[in-house]
GROMACS .gro file of C-alpha atoms in nm:
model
  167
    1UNK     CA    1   8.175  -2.562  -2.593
    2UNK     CA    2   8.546  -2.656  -2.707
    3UNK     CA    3   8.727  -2.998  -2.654
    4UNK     CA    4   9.000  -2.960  -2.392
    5UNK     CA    5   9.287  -3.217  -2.350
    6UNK     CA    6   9.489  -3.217  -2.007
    7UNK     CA    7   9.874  -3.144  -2.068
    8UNK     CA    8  10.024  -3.172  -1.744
    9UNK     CA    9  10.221  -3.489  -1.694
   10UNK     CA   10  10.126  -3.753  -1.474
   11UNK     CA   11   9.737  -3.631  -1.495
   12UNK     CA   12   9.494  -3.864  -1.678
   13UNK     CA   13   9.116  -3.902  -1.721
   14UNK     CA   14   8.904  -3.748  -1.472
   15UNK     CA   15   8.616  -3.481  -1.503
   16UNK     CA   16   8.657  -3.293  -1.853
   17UNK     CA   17   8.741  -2.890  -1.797
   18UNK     CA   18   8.387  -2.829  -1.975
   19UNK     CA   19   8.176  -3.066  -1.750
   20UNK     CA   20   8.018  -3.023  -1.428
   21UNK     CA   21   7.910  -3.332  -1.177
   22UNK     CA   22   7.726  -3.381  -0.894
   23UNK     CA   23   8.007  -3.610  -0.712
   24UNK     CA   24   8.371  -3.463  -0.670
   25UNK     CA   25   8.595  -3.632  -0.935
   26UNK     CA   26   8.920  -3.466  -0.781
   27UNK     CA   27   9.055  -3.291  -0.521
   28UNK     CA   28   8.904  -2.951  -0.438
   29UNK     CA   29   9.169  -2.673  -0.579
   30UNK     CA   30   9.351  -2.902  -0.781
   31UNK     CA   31   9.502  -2.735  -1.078
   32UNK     CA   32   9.554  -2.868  -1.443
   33UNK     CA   33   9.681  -2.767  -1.721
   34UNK     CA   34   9.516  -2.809  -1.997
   35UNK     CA   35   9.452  -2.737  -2.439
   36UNK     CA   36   9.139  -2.618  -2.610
   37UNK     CA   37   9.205  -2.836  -2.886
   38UNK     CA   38   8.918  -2.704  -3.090
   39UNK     CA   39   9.015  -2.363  -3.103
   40UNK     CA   40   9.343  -2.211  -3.180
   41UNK     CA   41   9.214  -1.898  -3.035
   42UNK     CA   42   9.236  -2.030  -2.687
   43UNK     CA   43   9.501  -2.216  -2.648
   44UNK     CA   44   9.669  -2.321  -2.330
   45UNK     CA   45   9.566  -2.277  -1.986
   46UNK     CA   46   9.510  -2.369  -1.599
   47UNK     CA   47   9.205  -2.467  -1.447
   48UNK     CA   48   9.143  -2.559  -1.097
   49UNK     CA   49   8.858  -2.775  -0.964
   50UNK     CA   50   8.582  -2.579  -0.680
   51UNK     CA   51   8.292  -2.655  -0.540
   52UNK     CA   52   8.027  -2.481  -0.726
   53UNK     CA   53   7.707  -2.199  -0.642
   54UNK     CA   54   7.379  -2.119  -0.707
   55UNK     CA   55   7.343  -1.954  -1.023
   56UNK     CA   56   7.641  -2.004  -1.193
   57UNK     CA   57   7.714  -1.994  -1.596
   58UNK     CA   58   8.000  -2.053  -1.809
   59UNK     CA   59   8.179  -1.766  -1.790
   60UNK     CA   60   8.081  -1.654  -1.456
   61UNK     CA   61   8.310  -1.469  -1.230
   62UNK     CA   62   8.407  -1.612  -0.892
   63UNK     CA   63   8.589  -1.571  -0.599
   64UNK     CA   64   8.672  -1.879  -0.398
   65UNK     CA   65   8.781  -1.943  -0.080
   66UNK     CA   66   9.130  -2.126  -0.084
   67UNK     CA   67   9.034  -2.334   0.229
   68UNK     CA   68   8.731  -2.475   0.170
   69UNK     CA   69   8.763  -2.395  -0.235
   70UNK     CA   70   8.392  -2.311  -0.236
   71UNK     CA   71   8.330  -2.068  -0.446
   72UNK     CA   72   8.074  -1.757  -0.431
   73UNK     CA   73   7.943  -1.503  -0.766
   74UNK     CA   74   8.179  -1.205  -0.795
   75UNK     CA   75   8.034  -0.873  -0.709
   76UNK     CA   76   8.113  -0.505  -0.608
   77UNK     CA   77   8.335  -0.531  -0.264
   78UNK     CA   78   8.477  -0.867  -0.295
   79UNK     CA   79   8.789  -0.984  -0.198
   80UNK     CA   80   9.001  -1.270  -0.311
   81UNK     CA   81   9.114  -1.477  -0.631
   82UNK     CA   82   8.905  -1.447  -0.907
   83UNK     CA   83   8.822  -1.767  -1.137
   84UNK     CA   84   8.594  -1.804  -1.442
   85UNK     CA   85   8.357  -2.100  -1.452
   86UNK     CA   86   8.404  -2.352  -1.741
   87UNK     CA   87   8.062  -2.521  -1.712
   88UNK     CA   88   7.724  -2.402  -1.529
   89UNK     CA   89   7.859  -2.557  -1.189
   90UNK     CA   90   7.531  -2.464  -0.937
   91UNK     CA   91   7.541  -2.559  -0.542
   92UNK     CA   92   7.655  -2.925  -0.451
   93UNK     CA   93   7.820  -2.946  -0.786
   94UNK     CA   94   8.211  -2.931  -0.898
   95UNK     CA   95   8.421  -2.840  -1.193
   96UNK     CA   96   8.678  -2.626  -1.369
   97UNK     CA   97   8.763  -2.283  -1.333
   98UNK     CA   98   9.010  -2.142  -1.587
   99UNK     CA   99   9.306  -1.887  -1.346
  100UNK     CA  100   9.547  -1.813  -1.642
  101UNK     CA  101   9.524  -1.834  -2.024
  102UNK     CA  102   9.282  -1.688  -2.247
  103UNK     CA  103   8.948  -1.766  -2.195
  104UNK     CA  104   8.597  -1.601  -2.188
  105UNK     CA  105   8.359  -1.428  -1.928
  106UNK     CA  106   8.011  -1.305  -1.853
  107UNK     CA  107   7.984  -0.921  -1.882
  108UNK     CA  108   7.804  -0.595  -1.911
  109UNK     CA  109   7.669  -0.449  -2.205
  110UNK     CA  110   7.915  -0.160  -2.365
  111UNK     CA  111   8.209  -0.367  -2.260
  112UNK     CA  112   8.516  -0.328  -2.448
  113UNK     CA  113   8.809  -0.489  -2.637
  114UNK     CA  114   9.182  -0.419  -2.451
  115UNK     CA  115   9.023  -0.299  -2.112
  116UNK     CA  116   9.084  -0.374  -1.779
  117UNK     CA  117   8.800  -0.570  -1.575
  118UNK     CA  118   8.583  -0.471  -1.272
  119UNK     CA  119   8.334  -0.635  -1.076
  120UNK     CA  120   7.994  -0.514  -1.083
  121UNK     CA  121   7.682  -0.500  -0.925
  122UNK     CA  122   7.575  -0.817  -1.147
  123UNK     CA  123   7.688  -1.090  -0.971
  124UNK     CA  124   7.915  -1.338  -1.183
  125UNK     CA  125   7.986  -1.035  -1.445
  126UNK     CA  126   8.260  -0.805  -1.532
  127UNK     CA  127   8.272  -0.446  -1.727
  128UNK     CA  128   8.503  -0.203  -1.806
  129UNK     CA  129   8.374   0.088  -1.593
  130UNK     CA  130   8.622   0.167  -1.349
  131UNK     CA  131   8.492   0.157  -0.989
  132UNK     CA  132   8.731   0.200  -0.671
  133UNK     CA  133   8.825  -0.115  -0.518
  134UNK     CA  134   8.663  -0.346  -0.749
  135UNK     CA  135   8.949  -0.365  -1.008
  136UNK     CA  136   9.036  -0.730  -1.136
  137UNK     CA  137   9.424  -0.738  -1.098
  138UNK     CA  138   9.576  -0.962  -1.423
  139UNK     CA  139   9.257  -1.016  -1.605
  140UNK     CA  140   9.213  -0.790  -1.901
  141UNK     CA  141   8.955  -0.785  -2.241
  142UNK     CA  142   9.045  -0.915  -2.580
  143UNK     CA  143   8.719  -0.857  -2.738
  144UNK     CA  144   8.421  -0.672  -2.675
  145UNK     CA  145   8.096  -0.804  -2.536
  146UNK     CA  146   7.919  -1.086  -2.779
  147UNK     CA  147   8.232  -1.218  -2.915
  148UNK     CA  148   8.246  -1.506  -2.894
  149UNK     CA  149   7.892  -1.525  -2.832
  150UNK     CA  150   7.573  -1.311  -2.698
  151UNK     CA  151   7.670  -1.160  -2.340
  152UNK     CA  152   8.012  -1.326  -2.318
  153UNK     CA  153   8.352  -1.136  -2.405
  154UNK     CA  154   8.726  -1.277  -2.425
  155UNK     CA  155   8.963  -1.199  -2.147
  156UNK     CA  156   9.318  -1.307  -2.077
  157UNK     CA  157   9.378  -1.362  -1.726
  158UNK     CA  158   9.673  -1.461  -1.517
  159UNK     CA  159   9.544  -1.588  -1.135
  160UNK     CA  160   9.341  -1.295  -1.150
  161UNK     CA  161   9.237  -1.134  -0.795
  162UNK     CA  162   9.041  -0.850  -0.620
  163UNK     CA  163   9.147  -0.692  -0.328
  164UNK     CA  164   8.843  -0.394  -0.264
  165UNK     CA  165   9.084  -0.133  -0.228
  166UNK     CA  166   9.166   0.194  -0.417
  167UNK     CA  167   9.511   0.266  -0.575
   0.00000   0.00000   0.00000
């Protein structure tokens, strides 16, 4: 995984972007911003810190609930602002989800670069297929699936959300 630094002013220490722990570090939907110092590719970004559920990978898919901040494996039908998970945060567990910058995600196999992103059947994973009411507002590919590694793909995303209906 890459080395982040936190950029925003006035924020120091705390629970790395890449890390997940079983005690909350921060407050739930507190957002950073914050450097992927070992890669140029990446660059700058904003996180914010959720509770975490059952199941989850880095690069999962989310949607979270922005009163609680819990979060729950995007799938077909959801509704809500979309996150991608910086560590494998499972149930009872907290960390960073990355809302804007260029990151990378979980998806589907025939996924392609410059594409927009759906939600799927496959909870946690995006593809390019486009489906009615499961379109991924501000969160499009850079790459195709397995770059940078096996089953993930780049995206940029800007507070990404789904809203389940059609255009």
């Amino acid at each position: 995984m890459s080395d982040f630094k936190k950029t925003q002013p006035g924020f120091i220490g705390g629970q790395a972007i890449d890390e997940t722990s079983s005690e909350q570090q921060h407050a739930l939907g507190t957002i950073v911003t914050a450097e992927d110092v070992a890669s140029t590719a990446y660059g700058v970004g904003e996180f914010i810190y959720l509770k975490g559920v059952a199941s989850t990978a880095v690069g999962s898919v989310v949607t979270y609930d922005a009163d609680g901040f819990a979060t729950t494996l995007a799938s077909s039908n959801a509704v809500g602002p979309i996150a991608i998970s910086m560590s494998a945060n499972v149930a009872n567990q907290y960390g960073w989800y990355q809302i804007s910058g260029r990151g990378v995600v979980k998806g589907l196999a025939g996924l392609a670069a410059d594409a927009l992103c759906y939600l799927t059947s496959t909870a946690g994973s995006i593809d390019d297929a486009v489906v009615a009411g499961d379109a991924i507002h501000f969160m499009e590919t850079t790459s195709a699936l397995d770059t940078p590694s096996s089953g993930l793909a780049e995206v940029t995303v800007s507070r990404p959300f789904v809203t389940n209906e059609s255009n």
